[in-house]
Amino acid sequence: MKNEYIPQLSEIKEVIKHTELEYTFRMVYEGPVKPGQFFEISIPKFGEAPISVSGIGDGLIDFTIRRVGKVTDEVFENYVGDSLFIRGPYGNGFEIDNFKGKELVIIGGGTGVSPMRGVIEHFAKNPSDAVSTTLIAGFKSPQDVLFKDDFKEWEKTINVIKTVDNAPDGYEGHTGMVTKYIPDLKFKDIKNAVFICVGPPVMIKFSIMEIEKLGVLDEQIWTSYERKMCCGLGKCGHCKMDDKYVCLDGPVFNYTDAKELFD
């Protein structure tokens, strides 16, 4: 029987640089995992950090990591051929079946795109699984865009709106907050529309306000409180919000539950 407290050693097979601070580490893993779940990545003497799964492959999983602290600083010293300790997966993840046959809209801000990438990949590769799929992704600037090569592929099969807050002179792409593009969304049947919204708390708040103006019900919206994850096992209590443990009951929540949670 697997001991959830004991991590396993995982080899880094590939490292993909997105920005000066964000890289994707493609690592060896065998076992079931869902988009939106997370692992604890650890280095002895330095500690561990909860990181969302940003990609799922054959015997491989991706972790898109931002260099922001002691553990992640040390992770960035480990590259192809080296290994890190991982334990997981934890949390409930996104259920792909919830979005099949629907008019799906995925809204992400910055690194919030990472935990949804598995969902985006599924519907970009299997566009007929949904009535339609639209991705609205916002970043601070063109230099902060993650998954640049993926966006080029996604644009071939799904509707993609990639926008930046701060654009240099001559920039020809979309500009402004993701909320700017929600009111213009068109649907065949609003009752068959579903939304996923992940990003900074203020982005989620105002995006959902715009979504609900379209006549969308709470049960048609999913989000993730992935920033609140901690030990992964519900033991430390740091992720507790009201009567929910984010690492056990989430990090993915239907908005009928998420709207009641306050941290």
mmCIF file of C-alpha atoms in Angstrom:
data_model
loop_
_atom_site.group_PDB
_atom_site.id
_atom_site.type_symbol
_atom_site.label_atom_id
_atom_site.label_comp_id
_atom_site.label_asym_id
_atom_site.label_seq_id
_atom_site.Cartn_x
_atom_site.Cartn_y
_atom_site.Cartn_z
ATOM 1 C CA MET A 1 0.000 0.000 0.000
ATOM 2 C CA LYS A 2 1.376 3.413 -0.993
ATOM 3 C CA ASN A 3 2.519 5.629 1.873
ATOM 4 C CA GLU A 4 1.403 9.160 0.972
ATOM 5 C CA TYR A 5 4.029 10.693 3.255
ATOM 6 C CA ILE A 6 6.973 9.190 1.378
ATOM 7 C CA PRO A 7 8.112 10.944 -1.821
ATOM 8 C CA GLN A 8 9.596 9.155 -4.815
ATOM 9 C CA LEU A 9 12.618 10.183 -6.839
ATOM 10 C CA SER A 10 11.719 11.495 -10.304
ATOM 11 C CA GLU A 11 14.144 12.248 -13.125
ATOM 12 C CA ILE A 12 13.944 15.541 -15.016
ATOM 13 C CA LYS A 13 13.678 14.633 -18.699
ATOM 14 C CA GLU A 14 13.303 18.108 -20.193
ATOM 15 C CA VAL A 15 13.325 21.749 -19.094
ATOM 16 C CA ILE A 16 11.382 24.353 -21.098
ATOM 17 C CA LYS A 17 12.077 28.040 -20.476
ATOM 18 C CA HIS A 18 9.090 30.379 -20.761
ATOM 19 C CA THR A 19 10.324 33.559 -19.066
ATOM 20 C CA GLU A 20 13.235 34.578 -16.861
ATOM 21 C CA LEU A 21 11.328 33.284 -13.836
ATOM 22 C CA GLU A 22 9.082 30.490 -15.179
ATOM 23 C CA TYR A 23 10.206 27.142 -16.505
ATOM 24 C CA THR A 24 8.423 23.854 -17.143
ATOM 25 C CA PHE A 25 10.094 20.754 -15.738
ATOM 26 C CA ARG A 26 9.059 17.569 -17.568
ATOM 27 C CA MET A 27 9.533 14.670 -15.170
ATOM 28 C CA VAL A 28 9.108 10.915 -15.001
ATOM 29 C CA TYR A 29 5.883 9.666 -13.416
ATOM 30 C CA GLU A 30 3.817 6.516 -13.835
ATOM 31 C CA GLY A 31 0.278 6.518 -12.519
ATOM 32 C CA PRO A 32 -3.121 8.171 -12.851
ATOM 33 C CA VAL A 33 -3.242 11.969 -12.658
ATOM 34 C CA LYS A 34 -5.788 14.629 -13.661
ATOM 35 C CA PRO A 35 -5.395 18.236 -14.808
ATOM 36 C CA GLY A 36 -5.652 20.542 -11.822
ATOM 37 C CA GLN A 37 -4.170 18.090 -9.317
ATOM 38 C CA PHE A 38 -0.864 18.893 -7.642
ATOM 39 C CA PHE A 39 2.278 17.295 -6.278
ATOM 40 C CA GLU A 40 4.686 18.198 -3.507
ATOM 41 C CA ILE A 41 8.147 18.721 -4.977
ATOM 42 C CA SER A 42 10.916 18.478 -2.419
ATOM 43 C CA ILE A 43 14.660 18.674 -1.941
ATOM 44 C CA PRO A 44 16.204 17.385 1.297
ATOM 45 C CA LYS A 45 17.395 20.219 3.599
ATOM 46 C CA PHE A 46 15.473 22.814 1.581
ATOM 47 C CA GLY A 47 11.860 21.713 2.069
ATOM 48 C CA GLU A 48 8.965 21.118 -0.303
ATOM 49 C CA ALA A 49 6.540 23.157 -2.369
ATOM 50 C CA PRO A 50 3.089 22.305 -3.802
ATOM 51 C CA ILE A 51 3.116 22.606 -7.588
ATOM 52 C CA SER A 52 0.166 22.054 -9.943
ATOM 53 C CA VAL A 53 0.415 19.585 -12.801
ATOM 54 C CA SER A 54 0.656 21.578 -16.030
ATOM 55 C CA GLY A 55 0.859 18.692 -18.470
ATOM 56 C CA ILE A 56 0.282 14.942 -18.644
ATOM 57 C CA GLY A 57 2.105 12.646 -21.061
ATOM 58 C CA ASP A 58 3.020 8.993 -21.486
ATOM 59 C CA GLY A 59 5.054 8.275 -18.362
ATOM 60 C CA LEU A 60 5.691 11.989 -17.896
ATOM 61 C CA ILE A 61 4.168 14.955 -16.113
ATOM 62 C CA ASP A 62 4.921 18.667 -16.397
ATOM 63 C CA PHE A 63 5.364 21.171 -13.594
ATOM 64 C CA THR A 64 5.495 24.836 -14.523
ATOM 65 C CA ILE A 65 7.400 26.516 -11.720
ATOM 66 C CA ARG A 66 7.925 30.158 -10.881
ATOM 67 C CA ARG A 67 11.130 30.978 -9.062
ATOM 68 C CA VAL A 68 9.836 32.726 -5.933
ATOM 69 C CA GLY A 69 11.383 31.175 -2.815
ATOM 70 C CA LYS A 70 13.893 28.888 -1.155
ATOM 71 C CA VAL A 71 12.576 25.603 -2.525
ATOM 72 C CA THR A 72 11.869 26.827 -6.051
ATOM 73 C CA ASP A 73 15.253 28.610 -6.170
ATOM 74 C CA GLU A 74 16.905 25.281 -5.469
ATOM 75 C CA VAL A 75 14.672 23.461 -7.984
ATOM 76 C CA PHE A 76 16.060 25.789 -10.649
ATOM 77 C CA GLU A 77 19.542 24.438 -9.910
ATOM 78 C CA ASN A 78 18.384 20.987 -11.048
ATOM 79 C CA TYR A 79 18.173 20.384 -14.755
ATOM 80 C CA VAL A 80 17.976 17.590 -17.327
ATOM 81 C CA GLY A 81 19.296 14.307 -15.986
ATOM 82 C CA ASP A 82 19.021 15.371 -12.350
ATOM 83 C CA SER A 83 16.176 14.242 -10.084
ATOM 84 C CA LEU A 84 13.761 15.745 -7.603
ATOM 85 C CA PHE A 85 11.555 14.121 -4.988
ATOM 86 C CA ILE A 86 7.803 14.219 -5.650
ATOM 87 C CA ARG A 87 4.754 12.947 -3.800
ATOM 88 C CA GLY A 88 1.203 12.981 -5.028
ATOM 89 C CA PRO A 89 -1.007 13.519 -6.882
ATOM 90 C CA TYR A 90 -3.248 15.361 -4.449
ATOM 91 C CA GLY A 91 -6.593 17.093 -4.787
ATOM 92 C CA ASN A 92 -9.535 16.398 -7.061
ATOM 93 C CA GLY A 93 -8.554 17.968 -10.402
ATOM 94 C CA PHE A 94 -10.743 18.851 -13.374
ATOM 95 C CA GLU A 95 -13.108 16.159 -14.637
ATOM 96 C CA ILE A 96 -12.971 16.292 -18.443
ATOM 97 C CA ASP A 97 -16.416 14.697 -18.687
ATOM 98 C CA ASN A 98 -17.946 17.795 -17.044
ATOM 99 C CA PHE A 99 -17.069 19.784 -20.150
ATOM 100 C CA LYS A 100 -17.755 17.350 -22.988
ATOM 101 C CA GLY A 101 -20.645 18.285 -25.253
ATOM 102 C CA LYS A 102 -20.655 21.824 -23.856
ATOM 103 C CA GLU A 103 -19.788 25.312 -25.056
ATOM 104 C CA LEU A 104 -16.594 25.572 -23.030
ATOM 105 C CA VAL A 105 -14.880 28.825 -22.089
ATOM 106 C CA ILE A 106 -11.531 28.674 -20.277
ATOM 107 C CA ILE A 107 -10.283 31.893 -18.678
ATOM 108 C CA GLY A 108 -6.781 32.069 -17.220
ATOM 109 C CA GLY A 109 -4.499 34.730 -15.825
ATOM 110 C CA GLY A 110 -0.709 34.333 -15.793
ATOM 111 C CA THR A 111 0.415 31.125 -14.117
ATOM 112 C CA GLY A 112 -3.285 30.290 -13.649
ATOM 113 C CA VAL A 113 -3.134 28.878 -17.170
ATOM 114 C CA SER A 114 -0.820 26.094 -15.907
ATOM 115 C CA PRO A 115 -3.321 23.933 -13.961
ATOM 116 C CA MET A 116 -5.810 24.232 -16.835
ATOM 117 C CA ARG A 117 -3.318 23.326 -19.555
ATOM 118 C CA GLY A 118 -4.317 19.653 -19.488
ATOM 119 C CA VAL A 119 -7.942 20.605 -20.159
ATOM 120 C CA ILE A 120 -6.944 22.975 -22.953
ATOM 121 C CA GLU A 121 -4.740 20.270 -24.504
ATOM 122 C CA HIS A 122 -7.561 17.732 -24.434
ATOM 123 C CA PHE A 123 -10.080 19.903 -26.249
ATOM 124 C CA ALA A 124 -7.495 21.331 -28.657
ATOM 125 C CA LYS A 125 -6.582 17.783 -29.687
ATOM 126 C CA ASN A 126 -10.204 16.573 -29.563
ATOM 127 C CA PRO A 127 -12.253 19.625 -30.630
ATOM 128 C CA SER A 128 -15.319 17.515 -31.430
ATOM 129 C CA ASP A 129 -15.595 16.585 -27.735
ATOM 130 C CA ALA A 130 -17.088 20.041 -27.132
ATOM 131 C CA VAL A 131 -19.640 22.078 -29.053
ATOM 132 C CA SER A 132 -17.033 24.847 -28.986
ATOM 133 C CA THR A 133 -13.957 25.776 -26.965
ATOM 134 C CA THR A 134 -12.740 29.304 -26.288
ATOM 135 C CA LEU A 135 -9.598 30.189 -24.353
ATOM 136 C CA ILE A 136 -9.102 33.691 -22.954
ATOM 137 C CA ALA A 137 -5.628 33.990 -21.435
ATOM 138 C CA GLY A 138 -4.143 37.139 -19.952
ATOM 139 C CA PHE A 139 -0.538 38.002 -19.148
ATOM 140 C CA LYS A 140 1.219 41.131 -17.898
ATOM 141 C CA SER A 141 3.258 41.656 -21.051
ATOM 142 C CA PRO A 142 4.351 39.773 -24.189
ATOM 143 C CA GLN A 143 7.520 38.756 -22.313
ATOM 144 C CA ASP A 144 5.426 37.096 -19.598
ATOM 145 C CA VAL A 145 3.448 34.782 -21.901
ATOM 146 C CA LEU A 146 3.709 31.096 -20.969
ATOM 147 C CA PHE A 147 3.408 28.146 -23.373
ATOM 148 C CA LYS A 148 4.104 30.208 -26.513
ATOM 149 C CA ASP A 149 4.515 27.123 -28.725
ATOM 150 C CA ASP A 150 1.343 25.591 -27.293
ATOM 151 C CA PHE A 151 -0.671 28.692 -28.139
ATOM 152 C CA LYS A 152 0.357 28.324 -31.791
ATOM 153 C CA GLU A 153 -1.015 24.762 -31.792
ATOM 154 C CA TRP A 154 -4.165 25.567 -29.826
ATOM 155 C CA GLU A 155 -5.088 28.355 -32.248
ATOM 156 C CA LYS A 156 -5.406 25.771 -35.017
ATOM 157 C CA THR A 157 -8.417 24.012 -33.463
ATOM 158 C CA ILE A 158 -9.981 26.243 -30.793
ATOM 159 C CA ASN A 159 -10.825 29.939 -30.449
ATOM 160 C CA VAL A 160 -7.936 31.637 -28.617
ATOM 161 C CA ILE A 161 -7.838 35.184 -27.243
ATOM 162 C CA LYS A 162 -4.389 35.914 -25.797
ATOM 163 C CA THR A 163 -4.201 39.363 -24.242
ATOM 164 C CA VAL A 164 -1.574 41.407 -22.385
ATOM 165 C CA ASP A 165 -1.957 44.238 -19.883
ATOM 166 C CA ASN A 166 1.103 46.195 -20.983
ATOM 167 C CA ALA A 167 1.932 46.191 -24.684
ATOM 168 C CA PRO A 168 4.912 47.901 -26.307
ATOM 169 C CA ASP A 169 4.505 50.242 -29.257
ATOM 170 C CA GLY A 170 3.706 48.300 -32.391
ATOM 171 C CA TYR A 171 2.241 45.293 -30.595
ATOM 172 C CA GLU A 172 -0.494 43.845 -32.801
ATOM 173 C CA GLY A 173 -2.151 41.344 -30.458
ATOM 174 C CA HIS A 174 -5.020 41.701 -28.008
ATOM 175 C CA THR A 175 -4.580 44.087 -25.089
ATOM 176 C CA GLY A 176 -6.409 44.651 -21.814
ATOM 177 C CA MET A 177 -7.743 42.481 -19.010
ATOM 178 C CA VAL A 178 -9.435 39.147 -19.705
ATOM 179 C CA THR A 179 -12.696 40.649 -18.416
ATOM 180 C CA LYS A 180 -12.737 42.919 -21.488
ATOM 181 C CA TYR A 181 -13.508 39.951 -23.758
ATOM 182 C CA ILE A 182 -16.174 38.150 -21.714
ATOM 183 C CA PRO A 183 -19.187 40.355 -22.635
ATOM 184 C CA ASP A 184 -18.634 39.697 -26.359
ATOM 185 C CA LEU A 185 -18.807 35.901 -26.059
ATOM 186 C CA LYS A 186 -21.542 34.310 -28.180
ATOM 187 C CA PHE A 187 -23.353 31.054 -27.418
ATOM 188 C CA LYS A 188 -25.821 28.818 -29.186
ATOM 189 C CA ASP A 189 -27.411 27.965 -25.838
ATOM 190 C CA ILE A 190 -26.232 29.746 -22.692
ATOM 191 C CA LYS A 191 -27.661 26.895 -20.601
ATOM 192 C CA ASN A 192 -25.155 24.562 -22.248
ATOM 193 C CA ALA A 193 -22.175 26.842 -21.571
ATOM 194 C CA VAL A 194 -19.540 25.957 -18.959
ATOM 195 C CA PHE A 195 -16.672 28.052 -17.679
ATOM 196 C CA ILE A 196 -13.322 27.403 -16.023
ATOM 197 C CA CYS A 197 -11.662 30.424 -14.444
ATOM 198 C CA VAL A 198 -8.248 30.290 -12.730
ATOM 199 C CA GLY A 199 -5.824 33.073 -11.882
ATOM 200 C CA PRO A 200 -5.198 35.742 -9.253
ATOM 201 C CA PRO A 201 -8.126 36.129 -6.808
ATOM 202 C CA VAL A 202 -9.055 39.597 -8.094
ATOM 203 C CA MET A 203 -9.122 38.290 -11.681
ATOM 204 C CA ILE A 204 -11.371 35.387 -10.693
ATOM 205 C CA LYS A 205 -13.709 37.731 -8.804
ATOM 206 C CA PHE A 206 -14.265 40.194 -11.640
ATOM 207 C CA SER A 207 -14.278 37.526 -14.354
ATOM 208 C CA ILE A 208 -17.079 35.663 -12.613
ATOM 209 C CA MET A 209 -18.995 38.916 -12.187
ATOM 210 C CA GLU A 210 -18.848 39.357 -15.970
ATOM 211 C CA ILE A 211 -19.699 35.702 -16.600
ATOM 212 C CA GLU A 212 -22.811 35.914 -14.457
ATOM 213 C CA LYS A 213 -23.990 38.978 -16.405
ATOM 214 C CA LEU A 214 -24.360 36.611 -19.366
ATOM 215 C CA GLY A 215 -27.031 34.682 -17.477
ATOM 216 C CA VAL A 216 -24.734 31.849 -16.397
ATOM 217 C CA LEU A 217 -25.600 29.928 -13.219
ATOM 218 C CA ASP A 218 -23.114 29.174 -10.442
ATOM 219 C CA GLU A 219 -23.134 25.450 -11.216
ATOM 220 C CA GLN A 220 -21.852 26.180 -14.733
ATOM 221 C CA ILE A 221 -18.585 27.624 -13.401
ATOM 222 C CA TRP A 222 -15.454 25.897 -12.055
ATOM 223 C CA THR A 223 -12.390 27.462 -10.477
ATOM 224 C CA SER A 224 -9.266 26.420 -8.596
ATOM 225 C CA TYR A 225 -7.819 27.661 -5.314
ATOM 226 C CA GLU A 226 -4.446 26.169 -6.200
ATOM 227 C CA ARG A 227 -2.577 29.042 -4.538
ATOM 228 C CA LYS A 228 -3.899 27.825 -1.146
ATOM 229 C CA MET A 229 -2.351 24.346 -1.238
ATOM 230 C CA CYS A 230 0.067 23.339 1.483
ATOM 231 C CA CYS A 231 0.871 19.847 2.882
ATOM 232 C CA GLY A 232 -1.448 17.989 0.492
ATOM 233 C CA LEU A 233 -2.819 15.700 3.184
ATOM 234 C CA GLY A 234 -5.092 17.940 5.248
ATOM 235 C CA LYS A 235 -2.835 17.640 8.282
ATOM 236 C CA CYS A 236 -1.238 21.075 8.626
ATOM 237 C CA GLY A 237 -4.479 23.073 8.402
ATOM 238 C CA HIS A 238 -2.944 25.936 6.416
ATOM 239 C CA CYS A 239 -5.320 25.419 3.485
ATOM 240 C CA LYS A 240 -8.517 25.302 5.558
ATOM 241 C CA MET A 241 -11.207 27.691 4.326
ATOM 242 C CA ASP A 242 -14.381 27.554 6.388
ATOM 243 C CA ASP A 243 -15.176 23.820 6.565
ATOM 244 C CA LYS A 244 -13.135 22.871 3.482
ATOM 245 C CA TYR A 245 -9.555 21.697 3.147
ATOM 246 C CA VAL A 246 -8.341 22.926 -0.241
ATOM 247 C CA CYS A 247 -5.822 20.079 -0.594
ATOM 248 C CA LEU A 248 -8.539 17.464 0.036
ATOM 249 C CA ASP A 249 -11.842 19.005 -1.134
ATOM 250 C CA GLY A 250 -10.159 21.030 -3.906
ATOM 251 C CA PRO A 251 -8.193 22.691 -5.263
ATOM 252 C CA VAL A 252 -10.833 22.520 -8.020
ATOM 253 C CA PHE A 253 -14.266 23.668 -6.876
ATOM 254 C CA ASN A 254 -17.561 24.203 -8.607
ATOM 255 C CA TYR A 255 -18.541 27.802 -7.984
ATOM 256 C CA THR A 256 -21.589 26.725 -5.971
ATOM 257 C CA ASP A 257 -19.030 25.767 -3.293
ATOM 258 C CA ALA A 258 -16.241 28.210 -4.137
ATOM 259 C CA LYS A 259 -18.397 31.303 -3.685
ATOM 260 C CA GLU A 260 -18.943 30.375 -0.025
ATOM 261 C CA LEU A 261 -15.235 30.095 0.800
ATOM 262 C CA PHE A 262 -13.390 33.009 2.366
ATOM 263 C CA ASP A 263 -9.703 33.111 3.289
#
